[in-house]
PDB file of C-alpha atoms and ligand atoms in Angstrom:
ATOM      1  CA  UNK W   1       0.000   0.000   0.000  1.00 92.00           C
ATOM      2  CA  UNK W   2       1.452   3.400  -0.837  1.00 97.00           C
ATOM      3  CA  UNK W   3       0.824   6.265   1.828  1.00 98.00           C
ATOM      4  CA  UNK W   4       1.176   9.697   1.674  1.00 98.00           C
ATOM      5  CA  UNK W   5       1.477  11.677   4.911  1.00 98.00           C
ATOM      6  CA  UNK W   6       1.677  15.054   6.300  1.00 98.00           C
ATOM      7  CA  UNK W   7       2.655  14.818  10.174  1.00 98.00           C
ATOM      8  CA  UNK W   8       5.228  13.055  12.140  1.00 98.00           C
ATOM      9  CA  UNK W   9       1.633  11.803  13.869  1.00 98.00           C
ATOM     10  CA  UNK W  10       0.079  10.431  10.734  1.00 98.00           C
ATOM     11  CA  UNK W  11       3.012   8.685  10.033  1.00 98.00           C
ATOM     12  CA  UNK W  12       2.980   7.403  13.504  1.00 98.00           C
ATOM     13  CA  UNK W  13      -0.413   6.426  13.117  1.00 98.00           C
ATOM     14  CA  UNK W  14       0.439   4.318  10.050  1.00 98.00           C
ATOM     15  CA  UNK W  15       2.722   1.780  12.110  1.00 98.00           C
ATOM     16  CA  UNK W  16      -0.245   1.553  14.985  1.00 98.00           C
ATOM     17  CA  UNK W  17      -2.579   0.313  12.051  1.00 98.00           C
ATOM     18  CA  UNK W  18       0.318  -2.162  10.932  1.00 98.00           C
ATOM     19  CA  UNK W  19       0.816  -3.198  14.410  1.00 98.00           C
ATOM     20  CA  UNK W  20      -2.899  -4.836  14.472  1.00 98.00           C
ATOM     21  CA  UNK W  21      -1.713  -7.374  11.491  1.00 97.00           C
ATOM     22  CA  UNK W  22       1.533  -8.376  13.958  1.00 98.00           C
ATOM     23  CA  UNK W  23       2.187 -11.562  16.395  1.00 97.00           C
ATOM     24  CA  UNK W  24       5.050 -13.432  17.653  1.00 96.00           C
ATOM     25  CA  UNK W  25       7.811 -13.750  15.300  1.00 97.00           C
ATOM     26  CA  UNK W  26       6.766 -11.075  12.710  1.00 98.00           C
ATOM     27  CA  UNK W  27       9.501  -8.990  11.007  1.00 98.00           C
ATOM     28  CA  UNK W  28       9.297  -5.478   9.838  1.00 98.00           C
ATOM     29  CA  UNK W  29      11.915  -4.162   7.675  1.00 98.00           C
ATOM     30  CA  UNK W  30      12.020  -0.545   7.350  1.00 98.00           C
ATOM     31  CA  UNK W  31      13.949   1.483   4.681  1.00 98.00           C
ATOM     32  CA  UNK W  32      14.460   5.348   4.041  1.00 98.00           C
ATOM     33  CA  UNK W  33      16.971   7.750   4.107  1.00 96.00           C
ATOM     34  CA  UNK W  34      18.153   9.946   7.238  1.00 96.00           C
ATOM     35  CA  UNK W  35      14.856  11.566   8.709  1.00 96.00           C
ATOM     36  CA  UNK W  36      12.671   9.963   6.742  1.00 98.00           C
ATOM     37  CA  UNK W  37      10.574   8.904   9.457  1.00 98.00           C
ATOM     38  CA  UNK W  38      11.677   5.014  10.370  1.00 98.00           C
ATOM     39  CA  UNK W  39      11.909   5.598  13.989  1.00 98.00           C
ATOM     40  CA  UNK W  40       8.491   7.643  13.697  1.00 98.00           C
ATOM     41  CA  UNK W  41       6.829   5.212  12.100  1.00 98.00           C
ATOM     42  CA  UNK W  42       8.128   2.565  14.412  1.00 98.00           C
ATOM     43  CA  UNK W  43       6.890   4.592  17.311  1.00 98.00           C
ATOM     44  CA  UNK W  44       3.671   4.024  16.263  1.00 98.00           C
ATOM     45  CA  UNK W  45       3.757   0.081  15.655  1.00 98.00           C
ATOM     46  CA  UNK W  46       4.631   0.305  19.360  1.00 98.00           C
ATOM     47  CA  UNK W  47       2.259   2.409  20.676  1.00 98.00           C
ATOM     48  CA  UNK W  48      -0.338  -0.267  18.720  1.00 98.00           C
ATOM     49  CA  UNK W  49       1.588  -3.452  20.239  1.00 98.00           C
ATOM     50  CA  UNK W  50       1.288  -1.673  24.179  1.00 98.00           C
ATOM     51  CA  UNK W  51       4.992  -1.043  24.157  1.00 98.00           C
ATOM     52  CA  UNK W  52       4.842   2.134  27.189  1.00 96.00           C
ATOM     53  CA  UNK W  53       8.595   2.622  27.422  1.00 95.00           C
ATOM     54  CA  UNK W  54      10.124   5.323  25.344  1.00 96.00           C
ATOM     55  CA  UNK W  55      11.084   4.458  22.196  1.00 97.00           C
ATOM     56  CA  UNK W  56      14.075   6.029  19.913  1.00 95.00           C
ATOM     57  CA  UNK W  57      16.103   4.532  17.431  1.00 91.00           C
ATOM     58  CA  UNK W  58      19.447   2.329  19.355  1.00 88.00           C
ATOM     59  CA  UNK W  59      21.733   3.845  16.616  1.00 84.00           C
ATOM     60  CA  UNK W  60      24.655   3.093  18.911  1.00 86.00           C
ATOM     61  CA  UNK W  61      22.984   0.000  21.323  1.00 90.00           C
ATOM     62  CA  UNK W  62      21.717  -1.277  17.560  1.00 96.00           C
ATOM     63  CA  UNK W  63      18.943  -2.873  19.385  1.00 97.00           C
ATOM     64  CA  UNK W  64      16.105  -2.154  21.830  1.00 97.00           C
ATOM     65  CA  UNK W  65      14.084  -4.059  23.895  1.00 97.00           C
ATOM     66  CA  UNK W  66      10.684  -3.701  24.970  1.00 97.00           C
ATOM     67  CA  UNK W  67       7.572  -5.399  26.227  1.00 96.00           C
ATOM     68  CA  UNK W  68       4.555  -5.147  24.566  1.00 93.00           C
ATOM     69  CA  UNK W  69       1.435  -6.812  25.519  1.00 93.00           C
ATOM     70  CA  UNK W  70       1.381  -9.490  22.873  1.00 89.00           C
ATOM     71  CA  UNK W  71       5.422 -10.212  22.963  1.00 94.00           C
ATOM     72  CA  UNK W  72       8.199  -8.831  23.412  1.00 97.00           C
ATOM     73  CA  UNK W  73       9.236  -6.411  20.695  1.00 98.00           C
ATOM     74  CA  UNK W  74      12.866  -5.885  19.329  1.00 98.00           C
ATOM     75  CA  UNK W  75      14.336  -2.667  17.952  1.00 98.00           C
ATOM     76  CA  UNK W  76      16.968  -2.468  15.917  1.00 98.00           C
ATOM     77  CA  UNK W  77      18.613   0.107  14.778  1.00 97.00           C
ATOM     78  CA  UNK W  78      21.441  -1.059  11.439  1.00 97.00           C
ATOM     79  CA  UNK W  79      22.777   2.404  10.481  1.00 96.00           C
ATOM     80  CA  UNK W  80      26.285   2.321  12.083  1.00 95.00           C
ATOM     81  CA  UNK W  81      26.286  -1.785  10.868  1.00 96.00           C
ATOM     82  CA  UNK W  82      29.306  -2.292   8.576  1.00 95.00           C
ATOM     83  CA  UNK W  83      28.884  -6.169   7.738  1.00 94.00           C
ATOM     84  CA  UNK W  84      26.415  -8.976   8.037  1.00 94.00           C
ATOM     85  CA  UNK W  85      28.926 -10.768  10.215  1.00 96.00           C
ATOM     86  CA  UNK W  86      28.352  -7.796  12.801  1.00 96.00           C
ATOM     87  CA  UNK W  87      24.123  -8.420  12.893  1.00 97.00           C
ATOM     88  CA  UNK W  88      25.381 -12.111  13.334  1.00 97.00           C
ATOM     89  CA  UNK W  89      27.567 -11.612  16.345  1.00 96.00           C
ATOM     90  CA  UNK W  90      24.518  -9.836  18.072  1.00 96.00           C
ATOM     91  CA  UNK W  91      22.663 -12.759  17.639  1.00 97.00           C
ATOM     92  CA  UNK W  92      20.243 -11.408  15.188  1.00 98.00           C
ATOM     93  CA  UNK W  93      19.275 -14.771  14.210  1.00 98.00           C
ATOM     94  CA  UNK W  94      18.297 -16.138  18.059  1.00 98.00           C
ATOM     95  CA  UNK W  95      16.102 -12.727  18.226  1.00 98.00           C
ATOM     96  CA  UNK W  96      14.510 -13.654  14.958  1.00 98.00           C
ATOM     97  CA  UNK W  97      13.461 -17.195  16.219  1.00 97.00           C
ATOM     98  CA  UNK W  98      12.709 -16.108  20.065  1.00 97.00           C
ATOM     99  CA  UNK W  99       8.798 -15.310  18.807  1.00 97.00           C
ATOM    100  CA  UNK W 100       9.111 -11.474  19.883  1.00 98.00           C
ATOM    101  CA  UNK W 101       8.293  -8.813  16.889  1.00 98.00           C
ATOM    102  CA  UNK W 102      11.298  -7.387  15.272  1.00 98.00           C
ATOM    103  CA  UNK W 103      11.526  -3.905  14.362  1.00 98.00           C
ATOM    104  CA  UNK W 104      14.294  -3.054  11.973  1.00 98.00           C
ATOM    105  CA  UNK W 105      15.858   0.479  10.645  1.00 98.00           C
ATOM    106  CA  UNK W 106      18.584   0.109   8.340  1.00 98.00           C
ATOM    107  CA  UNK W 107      17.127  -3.235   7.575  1.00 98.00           C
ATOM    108  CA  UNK W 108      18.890  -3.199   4.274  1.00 97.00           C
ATOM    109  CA  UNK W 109      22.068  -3.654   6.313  1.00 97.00           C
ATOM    110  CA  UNK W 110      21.244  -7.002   6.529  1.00 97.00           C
ATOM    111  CA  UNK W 111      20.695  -8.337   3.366  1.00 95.00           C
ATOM    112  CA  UNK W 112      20.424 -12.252   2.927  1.00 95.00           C
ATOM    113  CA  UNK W 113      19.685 -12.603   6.699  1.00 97.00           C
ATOM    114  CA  UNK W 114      16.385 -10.870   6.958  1.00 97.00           C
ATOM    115  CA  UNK W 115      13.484 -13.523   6.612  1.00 97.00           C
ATOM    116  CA  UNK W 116      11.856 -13.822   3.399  1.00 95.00           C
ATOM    117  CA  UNK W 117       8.703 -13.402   5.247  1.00 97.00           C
ATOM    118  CA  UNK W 118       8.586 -10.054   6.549  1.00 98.00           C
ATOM    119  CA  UNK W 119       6.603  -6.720   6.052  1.00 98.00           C
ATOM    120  CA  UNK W 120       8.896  -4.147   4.096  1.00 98.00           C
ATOM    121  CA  UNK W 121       8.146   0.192   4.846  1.00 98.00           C
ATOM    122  CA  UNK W 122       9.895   2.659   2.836  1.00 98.00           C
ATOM    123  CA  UNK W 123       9.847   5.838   3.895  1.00 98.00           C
ATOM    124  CA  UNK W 124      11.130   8.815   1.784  1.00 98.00           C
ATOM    125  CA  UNK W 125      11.078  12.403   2.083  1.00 97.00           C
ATOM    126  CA  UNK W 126       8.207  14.430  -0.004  1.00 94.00           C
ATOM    127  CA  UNK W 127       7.555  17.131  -1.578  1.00 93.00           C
ATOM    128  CA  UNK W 128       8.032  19.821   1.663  1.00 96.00           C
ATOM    129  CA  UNK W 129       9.501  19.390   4.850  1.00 97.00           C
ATOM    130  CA  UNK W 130       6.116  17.480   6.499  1.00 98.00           C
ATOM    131  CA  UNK W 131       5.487  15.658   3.220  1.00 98.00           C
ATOM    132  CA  UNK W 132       6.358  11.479   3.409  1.00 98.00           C
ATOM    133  CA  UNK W 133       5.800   8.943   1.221  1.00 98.00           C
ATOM    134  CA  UNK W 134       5.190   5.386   2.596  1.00 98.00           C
ATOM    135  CA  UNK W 135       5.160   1.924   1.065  1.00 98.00           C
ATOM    136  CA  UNK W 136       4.098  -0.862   3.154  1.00 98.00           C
ATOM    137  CA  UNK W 137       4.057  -4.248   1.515  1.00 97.00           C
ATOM    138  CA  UNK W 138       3.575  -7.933   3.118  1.00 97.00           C
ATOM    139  CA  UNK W 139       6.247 -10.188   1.894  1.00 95.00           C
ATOM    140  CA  UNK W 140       5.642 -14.261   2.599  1.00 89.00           C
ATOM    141  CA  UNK W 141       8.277 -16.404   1.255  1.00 77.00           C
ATOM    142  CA  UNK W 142       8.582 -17.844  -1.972  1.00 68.00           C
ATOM    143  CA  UNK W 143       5.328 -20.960  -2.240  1.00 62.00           C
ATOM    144  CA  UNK W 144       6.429 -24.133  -1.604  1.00 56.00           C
TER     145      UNK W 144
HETATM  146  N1  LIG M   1       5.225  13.136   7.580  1.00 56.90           N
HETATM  147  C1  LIG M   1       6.222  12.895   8.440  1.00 56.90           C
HETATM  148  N2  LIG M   1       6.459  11.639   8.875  1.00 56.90           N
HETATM  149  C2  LIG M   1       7.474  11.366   9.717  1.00 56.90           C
HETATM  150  N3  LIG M   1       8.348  12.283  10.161  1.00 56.90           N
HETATM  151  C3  LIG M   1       8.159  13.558   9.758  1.00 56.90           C
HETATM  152  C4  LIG M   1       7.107  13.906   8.880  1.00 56.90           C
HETATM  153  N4  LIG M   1       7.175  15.237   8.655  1.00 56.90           N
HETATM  154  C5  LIG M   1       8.223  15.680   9.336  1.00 56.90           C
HETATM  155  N5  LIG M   1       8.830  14.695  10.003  1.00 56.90           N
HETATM  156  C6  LIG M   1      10.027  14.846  10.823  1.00 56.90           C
HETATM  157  O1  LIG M   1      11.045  14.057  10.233  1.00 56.90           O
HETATM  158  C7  LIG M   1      11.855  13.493  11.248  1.00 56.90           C
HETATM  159  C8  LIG M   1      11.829  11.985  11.118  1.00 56.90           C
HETATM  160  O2  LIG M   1      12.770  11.506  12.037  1.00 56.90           O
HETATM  161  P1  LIG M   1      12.972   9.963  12.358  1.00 56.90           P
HETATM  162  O3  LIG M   1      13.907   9.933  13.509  1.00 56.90           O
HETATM  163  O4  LIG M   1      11.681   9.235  12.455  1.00 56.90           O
HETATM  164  O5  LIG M   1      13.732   9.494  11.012  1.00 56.90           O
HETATM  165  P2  LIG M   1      14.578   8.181  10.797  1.00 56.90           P
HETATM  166  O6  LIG M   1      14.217   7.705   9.436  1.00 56.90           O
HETATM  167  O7  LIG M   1      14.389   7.241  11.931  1.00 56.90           O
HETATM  168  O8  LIG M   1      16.067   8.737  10.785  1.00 56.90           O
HETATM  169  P3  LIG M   1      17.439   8.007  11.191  1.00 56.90           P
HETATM  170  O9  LIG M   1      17.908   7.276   9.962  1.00 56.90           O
HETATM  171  O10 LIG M   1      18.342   9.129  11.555  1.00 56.90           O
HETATM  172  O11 LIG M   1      17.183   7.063  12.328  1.00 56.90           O
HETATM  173  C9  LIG M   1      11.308  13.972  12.578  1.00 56.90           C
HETATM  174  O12 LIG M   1      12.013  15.119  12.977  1.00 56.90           O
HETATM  175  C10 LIG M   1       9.866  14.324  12.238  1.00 56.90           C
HETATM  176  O13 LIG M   1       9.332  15.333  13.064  1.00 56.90           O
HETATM  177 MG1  LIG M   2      15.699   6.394  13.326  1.00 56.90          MG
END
């Protein structure tokens, strides 16, 4: 689905409506330059999953945890990432399989090791300074 938004808040309120689709396990990989509105739009899949801690983007932790009511919910944050073999040695994988939601800026940092099923946002920056554009898109493996 392609968005358009005008507000930090309506792009917020874009990742509480994605959070209803989410359970245990899901992955969402979100693209998008520098202020393009990843960590705003991940914000708002929180608020929707009942995360009530404070959420910004763990540029230099690379990853976040909190508890939402459903599961737990990891945030990860790839920008200062500088190989695959770095996401491996933080145990990106076990996170994948421990059945919390995963929460991913950057996520193009990790290449082969994302799951093939995974929701995919791309943010990018519009047409003024408020203006975003925002492609969300359900990816679920290749069909056996
Ligand atoms: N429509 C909009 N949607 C989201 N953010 C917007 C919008 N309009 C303006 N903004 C502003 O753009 C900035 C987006 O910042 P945010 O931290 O979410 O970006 P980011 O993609 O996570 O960047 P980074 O790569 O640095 O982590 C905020 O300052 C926000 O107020
Ligand atoms: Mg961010």
């Amino acid at each position: 689905m392609d968005h358009v938004t005008h507000s930090e808040a309506e792009t917020s309120r874009l990742g509480e409506e994605l959070a209803a689709r989410l359970g245990s396990g899901d992955v969402v990989a979100c693209f998008g330059d520098l202020g393009s509105g990843k960590t705003r739009f991940i914000q708002g899949v929180c608020r929707g999953l009942g995360v009530r801690e404070h959420v910004a983007s763990p540029t230099f932790t690379i990853v976040n945890e909190y508890g939402g009511i459903r599961s737990r919910v990891f945030h990860f944050d790839f920008y200062r990432i500088r190989s695959a073999a770095e996401i491996l040695d933080l145990g990106f994988e076990e996170y994948l399989a421990s059945g919390g939601i995963c929460l991913i800026e950057w996520a193009e940092k990790a290449g082969d090791l994302l799951p093939e099923r995974r929701y995919e946002v791309t943010l990018a920056l519009g047409e003024d300074e408020h203006t975003r554009a925002v492609a969300i898109s359900e990816y679920r493996g290749v069909p056996a």
